[in-house]
């Protein structure tokens, strides 16, 4: 049986937030105060829709936006890690579950030449219309009270595993790699033998430390914090060998 590797995208594969990185494509590389103040907690995707409309209003072309997005830095060791995964597809399936969007992730992976490492991407659907304006929609509706309204990563992971099982694809283990608050919920979906890998010093690690101190039995997965993709690569190599 294969290992399933699940990645977050922002501050995990790339070392920044793709949704704020795109602001560099605007003429002033900033957003007006009225737009920044329009954000409502838990409704980031709707806010990003307004940001992308504003970028279109500034006559920023999709080509320029793409060039800016392709300059986002990868987290240290992630190029090597994704290369390793792409070379070991007989042993590893790999998906991304992200609060970014399909266009940004596709641009970044395509530019890096590492798209072959990723089997599927679950994120907010985006497209560019005939005017050159980009728009983004919520990934799905769900009833989880802990997650943003547009995406519950636990539900995505649960559904993916169920659908794979129906196709007679079963995983020996799942390795979940993330950094943020919205990566906490899917880690509860992990079972004994699975591995949760929070980025050191980021929100997910802090949430896990707090939860474990209050009741360690809540998590069945082994928890291994990381600082670079090379550390994850070493763990993954040991698992499949």
C-alpha positions as a printed Julia matrix, in Angstrom:
241×3 Matrix{Float64}:
   0.0    0.0     0.0
   1.06   3.54   -0.74
   1.67   6.49    1.55
  -0.6    9.51    1.03
   1.13  12.86    1.49
  -1.21  15.81    2.07
   0.16  19.35    1.76
  -1.15  22.73    2.68
   0.15  25.35    0.21
   0.69  28.81    1.75
   3.53  28.95    4.31
   4.07  25.23    3.67
   5.03  24.52    0.05
   5.61  28.23   -0.58
   7.12  30.46    2.1
   4.49  33.19    1.99
   0.75  33.73    1.52
  -0.19  33.56   -2.18
  -3.31  35.69   -1.57
  -1.27  38.58   -0.16
   1.66  38.03   -2.56
  -0.6   38.88   -5.54
  -0.98  42.44   -4.18
   2.57  43.02   -5.48
   1.07  43.02   -8.97
  -0.82  46.3    -8.34
   0.76  49.62   -9.43
   1.35  50.72   -5.79
   1.87  47.17   -4.46
  -0.7   47.97   -1.75
  -4.47  47.89   -1.3
  -6.6   50.91   -0.38
  -7.75  51.09    3.26
 -11.46  50.75    2.35
 -10.74  47.4     0.7
  -8.58  46.07    3.55
 -11.27  47.07    6.06
 -13.94  45.14    4.12
 -12.61  41.76    5.37
 -14.96  39.85    7.7
 -13.6   37.06    9.91
 -14.1   33.61    8.34
 -14.96  35.12    4.93
 -11.51  35.41    3.37
 -12.5   33.96   -0.02
 -15.22  36.6    -0.48
 -12.69  39.28    0.49
 -10.22  37.88   -2.08
 -12.94  38.16   -4.72
 -13.05  41.91   -4.05
  -9.24  42.11   -4.08
  -9.07  40.4    -7.49
 -11.77  42.71   -8.9
  -9.75  45.69   -7.65
  -6.6   44.29   -9.33
  -8.57  43.98  -12.6
  -9.79  47.56  -12.18
  -6.14  48.68  -12.03
  -5.65  47.24  -15.55
  -3.26  44.58  -14.25
  -2.98  41.91  -16.95
  -3.19  38.18  -16.13
   0.34  37.78  -17.57
   1.73  40.34  -15.13
  -0.16  38.73  -12.24
   1.22  35.35  -13.26
   4.8   36.66  -13.4
   4.41  38.07   -9.89
   2.94  34.81   -8.57
   5.75  32.78  -10.15
   8.24  34.81   -8.07
   6.8   33.63   -4.72
   9.59  31.81   -2.84
   9.38  28.11   -2.05
   9.95  27.07    1.56
  13.46  25.74    2.12
  13.8   22.11    0.99
  10.36  21.92   -0.66
  11.75  21.74   -4.21
  13.86  18.75   -3.14
  10.9   17.17   -1.32
   8.52  17.52   -4.27
  11.22  16.22   -6.63
  11.63  13.16   -4.38
   7.85  12.59   -4.39
   7.69  12.91   -8.21
  10.44  10.26   -8.48
   8.62   7.84   -6.15
   5.04   7.84   -7.44
   4.85   4.03   -7.13
   5.02   4.49   -3.35
   3.51   7.95   -2.8
   0.26   9.67   -3.74
   0.27  13.4    -3.06
  -2.52  15.97   -2.81
  -2.81  19.64   -1.87
  -5.7   20.94    0.27
  -5.45  24.71    0.35
  -7.34  27.92    1.01
  -5.56  29.54   -1.96
  -7.07  28.99   -5.43
  -6.69  26.8    -8.5
  -5.09  29.48  -10.69
  -2.36  30.57   -8.23
  -1.4   27.0    -7.33
  -1.35  25.92  -11.0
   0.85  28.9   -11.97
   3.36  28.27   -9.17
   3.59  24.49   -9.69
   3.81  24.85  -13.46
   6.66  27.38  -13.22
   8.58  25.14  -10.81
   8.27  22.11  -13.1
   7.0   20.08  -10.12
   3.39  19.58  -11.12
   4.02  15.86  -11.69
   4.51  15.38   -7.92
   0.89  16.35   -7.23
  -2.0   13.99   -8.03
  -4.84  16.32   -7.1
  -5.49  19.83   -5.77
  -8.49  20.72   -3.61
  -8.84  24.48   -3.34
 -11.12  27.4    -4.18
 -11.93  27.37   -7.93
 -10.74  30.46   -9.82
 -10.89  31.58  -13.43
  -9.98  34.5   -15.68
 -12.73  36.01  -17.81
 -12.59  37.6   -21.27
 -11.78  41.01  -19.75
  -8.72  39.55  -17.99
 -10.38  39.78  -14.57
  -9.78  36.91  -12.18
 -12.55  35.64   -9.89
 -12.62  33.04   -7.1
 -15.42  30.97   -5.55
 -15.75  29.0    -2.31
 -14.62  25.38   -2.61
 -17.72  23.88   -0.96
 -20.39  24.31    1.69
 -20.01  22.38    4.96
 -21.37  22.23    8.5
 -18.07  22.28   10.46
 -18.16  25.06   13.05
 -14.35  25.18   13.42
 -13.42  25.98    9.81
 -13.85  28.98    7.47
 -17.16  28.87    5.57
 -15.48  28.06    2.24
 -13.37  25.04    3.2
 -13.23  22.28    5.83
 -10.01  20.39    5.14
 -11.09  17.49    7.35
 -14.16  16.94    5.17
 -12.0   17.07    2.02
  -9.54  14.53    3.43
 -12.34  12.25    4.67
 -14.12  12.34    1.29
 -10.87  11.77   -0.62
  -9.99   8.71    1.46
 -13.54   7.31    1.06
 -13.52   7.85   -2.72
 -10.11   6.21   -3.04
 -11.3    3.23   -0.99
 -14.28   2.82   -3.34
 -11.73   2.62   -6.18
  -9.88  -0.01   -4.1
  -7.01   2.36   -3.27
  -6.06   2.07    0.41
  -3.19   3.86    2.15
  -0.74   2.37    4.62
  -0.47   5.8     6.21
  -1.24   9.48    5.71
   1.37  12.14    6.23
  -0.25  15.59    6.72
   2.01  18.66    6.32
   0.75  22.13    7.22
   1.19  25.28    9.26
  -2.08  27.11    9.89
  -5.16  27.11   12.07
  -7.25  25.54    9.3
  -4.87  22.52    9.28
  -5.89  21.64   12.87
  -9.29  20.18   11.94
  -8.01  17.62    9.37
  -5.39  16.31   11.8
  -8.29  14.97   13.9
  -9.13  12.8    10.87
  -5.74  11.03   11.12
  -5.48   7.54   12.61
  -2.88   5.53   14.44
   0.12   5.04   12.16
  -0.5    8.37   10.41
   1.82  11.35   10.84
   0.97  15.0    11.46
   3.77  17.4    10.54
   3.23  20.98   11.8
   5.69  23.7    10.78
   7.75  24.76   13.81
   6.82  28.15   15.27
   3.55  28.45   13.32
  -0.1   28.39   14.46
  -0.73  24.68   13.87
   2.14  23.6    16.14
   0.9   25.92   18.9
  -2.67  24.61   18.61
  -1.47  21.0    18.75
   0.74  21.67   21.8
  -2.21  23.26   23.61
  -4.63  20.47   22.66
  -2.19  17.72   23.65
  -1.54  19.35   27.04
  -5.3   19.34   27.66
  -5.9   15.77   26.49
  -3.25  13.77   24.58
  -5.75  11.0    23.75
  -7.48  13.34   21.25
  -4.79  12.65   18.62
  -3.89   9.19   17.37
  -1.31  10.31   14.78
   2.37  10.71   15.54
   3.36  14.4    15.57
   6.67  15.43   14.0
   7.34  19.21   13.72
   9.51  20.45   10.83
  11.45  23.54    9.77
  12.49  22.56    6.23
  11.32  20.26    3.48
  14.58  18.31    3.81
  13.52  17.06    7.27
  10.21  15.85    5.81
  12.1   14.22    2.94
  14.23  12.22    5.41
  11.1   11.02    7.27
   9.37  10.09    4.01
  12.42   8.26    2.67
  12.64   6.2     5.88
   8.92   5.35    5.66
   8.94   4.04    2.11
  12.28   2.27    2.36
